[in-house]
mmCIF file of C-alpha atoms in Angstrom:
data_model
loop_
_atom_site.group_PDB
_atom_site.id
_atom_site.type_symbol
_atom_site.label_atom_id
_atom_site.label_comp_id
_atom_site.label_asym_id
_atom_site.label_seq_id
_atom_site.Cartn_x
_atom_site.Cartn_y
_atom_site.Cartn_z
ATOM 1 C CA UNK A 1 -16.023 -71.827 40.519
ATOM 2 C CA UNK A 2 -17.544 -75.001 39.334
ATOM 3 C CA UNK A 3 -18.623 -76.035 35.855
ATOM 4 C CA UNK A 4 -22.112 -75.732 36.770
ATOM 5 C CA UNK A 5 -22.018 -72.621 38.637
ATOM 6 C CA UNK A 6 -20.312 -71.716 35.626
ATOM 7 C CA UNK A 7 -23.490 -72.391 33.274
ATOM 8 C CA UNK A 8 -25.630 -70.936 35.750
ATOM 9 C CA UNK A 9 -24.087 -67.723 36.066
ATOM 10 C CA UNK A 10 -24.661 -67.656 32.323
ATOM 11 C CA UNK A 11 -27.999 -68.458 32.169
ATOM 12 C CA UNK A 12 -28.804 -66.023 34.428
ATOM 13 C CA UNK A 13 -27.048 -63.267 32.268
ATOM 14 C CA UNK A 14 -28.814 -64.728 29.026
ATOM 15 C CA UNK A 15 -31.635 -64.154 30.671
ATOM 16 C CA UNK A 16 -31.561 -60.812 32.375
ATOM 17 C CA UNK A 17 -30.129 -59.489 28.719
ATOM 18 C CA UNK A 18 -33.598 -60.676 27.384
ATOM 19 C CA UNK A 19 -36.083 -59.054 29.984
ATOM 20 C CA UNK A 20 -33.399 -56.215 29.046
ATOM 21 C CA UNK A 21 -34.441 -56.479 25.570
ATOM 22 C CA UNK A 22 -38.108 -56.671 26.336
ATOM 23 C CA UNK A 23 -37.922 -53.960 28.303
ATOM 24 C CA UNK A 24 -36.408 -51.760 25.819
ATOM 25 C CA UNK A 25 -39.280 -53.184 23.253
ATOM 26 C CA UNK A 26 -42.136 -52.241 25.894
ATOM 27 C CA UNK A 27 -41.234 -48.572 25.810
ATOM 28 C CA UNK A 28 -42.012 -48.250 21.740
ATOM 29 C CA UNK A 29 -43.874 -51.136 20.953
ATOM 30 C CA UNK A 30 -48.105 -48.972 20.635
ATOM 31 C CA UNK A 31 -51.040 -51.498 21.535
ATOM 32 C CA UNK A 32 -52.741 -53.355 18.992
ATOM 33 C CA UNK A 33 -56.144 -52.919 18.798
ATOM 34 C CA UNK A 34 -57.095 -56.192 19.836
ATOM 35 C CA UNK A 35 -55.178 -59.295 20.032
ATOM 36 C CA UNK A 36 -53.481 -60.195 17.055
ATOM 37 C CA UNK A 37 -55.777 -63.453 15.520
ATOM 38 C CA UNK A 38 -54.107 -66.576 14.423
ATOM 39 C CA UNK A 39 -53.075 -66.270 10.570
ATOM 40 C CA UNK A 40 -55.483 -68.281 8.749
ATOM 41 C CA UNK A 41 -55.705 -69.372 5.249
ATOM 42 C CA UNK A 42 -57.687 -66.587 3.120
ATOM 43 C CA UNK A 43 -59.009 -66.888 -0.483
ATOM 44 C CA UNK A 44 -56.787 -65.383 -3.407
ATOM 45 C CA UNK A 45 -59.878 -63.679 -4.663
ATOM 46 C CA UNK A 46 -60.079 -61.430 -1.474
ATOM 47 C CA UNK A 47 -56.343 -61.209 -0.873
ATOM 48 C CA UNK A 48 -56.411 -59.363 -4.137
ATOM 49 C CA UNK A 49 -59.034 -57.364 -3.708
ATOM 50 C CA UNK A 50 -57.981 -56.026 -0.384
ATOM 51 C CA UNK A 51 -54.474 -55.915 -1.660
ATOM 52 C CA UNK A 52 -51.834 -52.971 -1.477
ATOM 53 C CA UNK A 53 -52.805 -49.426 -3.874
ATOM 54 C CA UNK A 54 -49.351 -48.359 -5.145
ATOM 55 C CA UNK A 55 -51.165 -45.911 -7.965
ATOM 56 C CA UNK A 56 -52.318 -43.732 -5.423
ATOM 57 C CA UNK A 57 -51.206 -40.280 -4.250
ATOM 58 C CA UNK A 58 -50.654 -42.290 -1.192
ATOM 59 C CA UNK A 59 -49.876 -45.609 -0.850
ATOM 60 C CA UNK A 60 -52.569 -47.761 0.651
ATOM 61 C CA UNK A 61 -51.453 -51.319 2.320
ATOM 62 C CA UNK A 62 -53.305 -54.284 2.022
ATOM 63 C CA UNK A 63 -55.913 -54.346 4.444
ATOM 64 C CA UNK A 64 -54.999 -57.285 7.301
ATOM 65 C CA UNK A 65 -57.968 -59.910 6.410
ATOM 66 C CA UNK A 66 -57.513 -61.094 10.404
ATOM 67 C CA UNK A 67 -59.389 -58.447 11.007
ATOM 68 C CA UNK A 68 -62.268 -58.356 9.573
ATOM 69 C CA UNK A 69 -65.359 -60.709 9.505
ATOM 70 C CA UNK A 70 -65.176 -62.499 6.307
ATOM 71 C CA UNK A 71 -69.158 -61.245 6.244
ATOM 72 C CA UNK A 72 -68.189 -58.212 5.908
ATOM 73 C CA UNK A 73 -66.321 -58.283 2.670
ATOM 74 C CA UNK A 74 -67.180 -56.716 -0.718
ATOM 75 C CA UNK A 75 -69.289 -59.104 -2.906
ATOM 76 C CA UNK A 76 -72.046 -59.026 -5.264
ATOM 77 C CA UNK A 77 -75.238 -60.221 -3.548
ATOM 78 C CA UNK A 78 -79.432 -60.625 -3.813
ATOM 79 C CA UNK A 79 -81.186 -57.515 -2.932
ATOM 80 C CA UNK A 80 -84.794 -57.278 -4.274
ATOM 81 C CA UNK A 81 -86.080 -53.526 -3.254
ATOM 82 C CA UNK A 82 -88.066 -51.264 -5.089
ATOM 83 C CA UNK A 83 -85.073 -48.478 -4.639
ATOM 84 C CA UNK A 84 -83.818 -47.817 -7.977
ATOM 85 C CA UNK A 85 -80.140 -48.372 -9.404
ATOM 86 C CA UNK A 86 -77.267 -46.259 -8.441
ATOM 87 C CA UNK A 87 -79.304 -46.126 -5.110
ATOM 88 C CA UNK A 88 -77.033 -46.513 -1.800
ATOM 89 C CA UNK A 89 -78.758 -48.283 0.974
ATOM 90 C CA UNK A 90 -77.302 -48.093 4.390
ATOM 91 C CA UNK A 91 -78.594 -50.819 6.898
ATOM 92 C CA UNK A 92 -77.233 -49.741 10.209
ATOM 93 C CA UNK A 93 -78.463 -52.579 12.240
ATOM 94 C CA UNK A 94 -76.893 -55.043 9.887
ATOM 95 C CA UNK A 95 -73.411 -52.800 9.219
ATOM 96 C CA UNK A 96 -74.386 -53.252 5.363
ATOM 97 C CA UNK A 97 -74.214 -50.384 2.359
ATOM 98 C CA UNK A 98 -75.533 -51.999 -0.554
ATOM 99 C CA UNK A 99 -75.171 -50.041 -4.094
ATOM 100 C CA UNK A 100 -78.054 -51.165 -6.048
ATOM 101 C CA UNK A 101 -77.630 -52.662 -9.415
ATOM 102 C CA UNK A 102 -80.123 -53.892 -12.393
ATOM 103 C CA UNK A 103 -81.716 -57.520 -12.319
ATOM 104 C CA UNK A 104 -82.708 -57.081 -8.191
ATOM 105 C CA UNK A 105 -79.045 -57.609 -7.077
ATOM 106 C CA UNK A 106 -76.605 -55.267 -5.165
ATOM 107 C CA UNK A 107 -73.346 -54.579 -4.499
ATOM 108 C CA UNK A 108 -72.915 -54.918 -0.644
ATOM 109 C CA UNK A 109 -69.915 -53.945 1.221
ATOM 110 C CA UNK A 110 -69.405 -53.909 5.149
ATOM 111 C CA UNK A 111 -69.357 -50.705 6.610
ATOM 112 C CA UNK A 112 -68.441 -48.898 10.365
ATOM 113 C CA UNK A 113 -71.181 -46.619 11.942
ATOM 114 C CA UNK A 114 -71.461 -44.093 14.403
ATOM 115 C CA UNK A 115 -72.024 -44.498 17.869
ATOM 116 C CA UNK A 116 -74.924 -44.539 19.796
ATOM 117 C CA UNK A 117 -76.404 -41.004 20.337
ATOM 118 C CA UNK A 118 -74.448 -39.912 17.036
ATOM 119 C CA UNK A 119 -75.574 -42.070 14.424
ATOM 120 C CA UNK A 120 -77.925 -40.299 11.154
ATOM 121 C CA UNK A 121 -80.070 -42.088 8.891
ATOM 122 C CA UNK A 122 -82.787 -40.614 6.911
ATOM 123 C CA UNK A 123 -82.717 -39.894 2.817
ATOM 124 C CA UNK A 124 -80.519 -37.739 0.864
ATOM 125 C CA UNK A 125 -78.119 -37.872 -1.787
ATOM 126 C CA UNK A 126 -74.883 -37.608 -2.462
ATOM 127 C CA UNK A 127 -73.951 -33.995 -3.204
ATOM 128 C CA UNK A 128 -70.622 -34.357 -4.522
ATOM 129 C CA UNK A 129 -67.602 -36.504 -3.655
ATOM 130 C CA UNK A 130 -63.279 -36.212 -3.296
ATOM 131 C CA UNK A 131 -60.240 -38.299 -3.530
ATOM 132 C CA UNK A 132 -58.147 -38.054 -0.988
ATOM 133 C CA UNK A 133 -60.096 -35.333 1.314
ATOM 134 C CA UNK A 134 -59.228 -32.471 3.819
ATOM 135 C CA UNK A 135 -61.200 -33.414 6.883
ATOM 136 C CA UNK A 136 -62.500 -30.539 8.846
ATOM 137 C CA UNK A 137 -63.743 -31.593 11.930
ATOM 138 C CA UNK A 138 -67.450 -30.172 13.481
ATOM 139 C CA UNK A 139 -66.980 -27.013 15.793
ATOM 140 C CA UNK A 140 -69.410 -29.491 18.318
ATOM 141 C CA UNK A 141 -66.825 -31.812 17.854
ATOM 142 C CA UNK A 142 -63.918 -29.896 18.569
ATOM 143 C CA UNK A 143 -65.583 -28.468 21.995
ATOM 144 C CA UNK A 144 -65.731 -32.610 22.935
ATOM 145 C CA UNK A 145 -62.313 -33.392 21.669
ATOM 146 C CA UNK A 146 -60.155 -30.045 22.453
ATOM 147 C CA UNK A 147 -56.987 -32.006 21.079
ATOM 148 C CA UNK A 148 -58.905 -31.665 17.120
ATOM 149 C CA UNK A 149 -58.255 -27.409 17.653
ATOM 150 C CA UNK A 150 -55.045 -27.893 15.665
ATOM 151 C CA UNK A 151 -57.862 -29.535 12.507
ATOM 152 C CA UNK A 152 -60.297 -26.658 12.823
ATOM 153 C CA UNK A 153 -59.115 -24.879 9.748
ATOM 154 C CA UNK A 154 -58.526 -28.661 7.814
ATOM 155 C CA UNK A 155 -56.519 -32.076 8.592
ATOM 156 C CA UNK A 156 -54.397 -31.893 4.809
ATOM 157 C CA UNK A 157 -55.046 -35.970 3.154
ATOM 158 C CA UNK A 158 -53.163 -38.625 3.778
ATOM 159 C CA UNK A 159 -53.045 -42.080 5.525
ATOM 160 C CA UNK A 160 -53.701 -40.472 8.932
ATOM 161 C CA UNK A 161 -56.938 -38.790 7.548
ATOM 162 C CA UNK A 162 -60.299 -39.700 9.392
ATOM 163 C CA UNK A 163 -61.892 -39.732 5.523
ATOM 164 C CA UNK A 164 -58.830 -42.167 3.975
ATOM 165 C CA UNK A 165 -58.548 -42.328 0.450
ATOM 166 C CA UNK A 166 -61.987 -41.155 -0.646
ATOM 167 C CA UNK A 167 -65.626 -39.133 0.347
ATOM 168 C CA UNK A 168 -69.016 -38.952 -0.528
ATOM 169 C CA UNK A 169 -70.761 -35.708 0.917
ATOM 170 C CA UNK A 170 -74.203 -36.503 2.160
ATOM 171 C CA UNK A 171 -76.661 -33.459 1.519
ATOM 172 C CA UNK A 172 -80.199 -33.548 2.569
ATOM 173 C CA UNK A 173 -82.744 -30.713 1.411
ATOM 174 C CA UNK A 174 -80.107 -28.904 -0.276
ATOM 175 C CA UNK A 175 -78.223 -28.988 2.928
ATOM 176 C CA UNK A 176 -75.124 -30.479 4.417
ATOM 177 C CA UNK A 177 -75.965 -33.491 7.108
ATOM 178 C CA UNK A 178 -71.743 -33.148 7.774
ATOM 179 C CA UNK A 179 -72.196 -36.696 7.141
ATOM 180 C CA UNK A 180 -69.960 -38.824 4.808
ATOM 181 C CA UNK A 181 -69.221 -42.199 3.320
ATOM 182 C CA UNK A 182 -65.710 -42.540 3.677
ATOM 183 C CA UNK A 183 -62.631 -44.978 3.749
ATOM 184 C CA UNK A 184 -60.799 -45.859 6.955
ATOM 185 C CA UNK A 185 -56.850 -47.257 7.739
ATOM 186 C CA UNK A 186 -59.126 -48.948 10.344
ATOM 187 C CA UNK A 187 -60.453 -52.701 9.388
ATOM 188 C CA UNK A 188 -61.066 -53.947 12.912
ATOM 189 C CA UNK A 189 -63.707 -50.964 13.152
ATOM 190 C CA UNK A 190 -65.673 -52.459 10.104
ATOM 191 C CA UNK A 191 -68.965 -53.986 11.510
ATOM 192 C CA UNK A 192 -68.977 -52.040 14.487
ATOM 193 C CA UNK A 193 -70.161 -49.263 15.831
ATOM 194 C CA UNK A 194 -67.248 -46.282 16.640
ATOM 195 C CA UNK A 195 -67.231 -43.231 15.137
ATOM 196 C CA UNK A 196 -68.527 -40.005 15.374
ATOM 197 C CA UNK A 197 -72.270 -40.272 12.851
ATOM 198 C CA UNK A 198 -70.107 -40.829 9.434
ATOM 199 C CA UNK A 199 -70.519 -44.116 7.543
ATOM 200 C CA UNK A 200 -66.684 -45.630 6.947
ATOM 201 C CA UNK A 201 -65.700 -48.358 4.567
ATOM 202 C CA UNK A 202 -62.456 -49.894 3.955
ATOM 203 C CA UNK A 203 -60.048 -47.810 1.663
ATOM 204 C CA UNK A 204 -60.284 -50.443 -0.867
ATOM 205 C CA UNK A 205 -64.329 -50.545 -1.037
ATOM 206 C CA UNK A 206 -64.598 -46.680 -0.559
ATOM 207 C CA UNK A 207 -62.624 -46.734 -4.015
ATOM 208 C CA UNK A 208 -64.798 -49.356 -5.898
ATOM 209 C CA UNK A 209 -67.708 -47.598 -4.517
ATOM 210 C CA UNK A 210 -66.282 -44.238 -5.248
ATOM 211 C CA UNK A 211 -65.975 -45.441 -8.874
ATOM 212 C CA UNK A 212 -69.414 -46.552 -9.523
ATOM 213 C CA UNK A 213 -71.357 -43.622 -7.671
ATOM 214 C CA UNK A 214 -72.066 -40.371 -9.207
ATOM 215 C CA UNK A 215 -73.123 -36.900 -7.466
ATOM 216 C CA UNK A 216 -76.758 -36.851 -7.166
ATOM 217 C CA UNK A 217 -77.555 -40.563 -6.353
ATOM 218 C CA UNK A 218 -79.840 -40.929 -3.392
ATOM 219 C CA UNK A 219 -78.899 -42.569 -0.392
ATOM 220 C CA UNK A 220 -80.940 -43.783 2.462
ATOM 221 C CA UNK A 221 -79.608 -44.726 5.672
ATOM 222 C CA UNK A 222 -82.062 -47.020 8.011
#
């Protein structure tokens, strides 16, 4: 054999050992939700804010910034509006929940809404709220999604939990809408529309917001 047969016949077997390898990869690797973005340079301020929870029950990663829509991050912001403070506004159309503050500013923070044919708005109020919720998922819902049976008496909290880290309970006329503001594992869903009616904000927000609501505020959703 030839010296360059010779480097060939190893080039070859470089090569089949790493479509082997890929292979092998391809059989655990799940699917992204969309295409991983390029990495780009992101302010300190938000890197910190949307950094890792290690204080909680469970720990929360930092939420990948790639993600999400700079828009859509928490900030302080203008909101003139007769609503009162402690009032949570949810703007739908705009993916917006703005907590509303003295002086005719707000706190705004991106948000996830429900789909079309499932979304609520209307008033209420908050009825109560939980850290780290069971989530109990809608008999309706359970007839559309048979694979949620094994939830119908509870999901127990953790990371995996449709609610995440926290949840506000939306009651209307001394009723339960089944509603809730809650946090999500989930950026790339923030500013869109994808789940099933509830109002979802990243784990980090959900806790800031969490912190500054208290039961009985009134919420409107438009």
């Amino acid at each position: 054999m030839t010296k360059s047969h010779t480097i060939l016949r190893r080039n070859f077997l470089l090569g089949a050992g790493s479509l082997s390898a890929l292979a092998l990869a391809g059989c655990t690797t799940t699917q992204s939700p969309q295409p991983s973005p390029a990495v780009p340079q992101f302010d300190p301020f938000y890197l910190n804010m949307y950094g890792p929870i290690y204080s909680e029950p469970y720990p929360i990663p930092a939420v990948d910034l790639r993600y999400v829509d700079p828009a859509y991050y928490r900030r302080v912001v203008d909101y003139p509006t007769t609503e009162r403070p402690g009032t949570i506004v949810v703007d739908t159309a705009q993916r917006y929940l703005y907590l509303v503050r003295d002086g005719g500013q707000a706190v705004r923070y991106g948000v996830g809404i429900g789909r079309a044919g499932f979304a609520w708005s209307g008033g209420g109020y908050v009825n109560h709220k939980k850290r780290w919720p069971t989530w109990t998922p809608p008999a309706e819902m359970i007839a559309r999604e048979p694979e949620l049976e094994k939830w119908r008496n509870g999901q127990p909290p953790g990371l995996d939990n449709p609610l995440g880290a926290r949840a506000l309970y939306i009651f209307q006329d001394g009723r339960d809408t089944l509603y809730r503001l809650h946090g999500t594992p989930e950026p790339w869903t923030i500013g869109k529309a994808v789940s099933s009616g509830c109002i979802r904000l990243m784990n980090q927000d959900v806790i800031d917001l969490y912190d500054r609501v208290t039961p009985g505020a009134p919420i409107r959703v438009i």
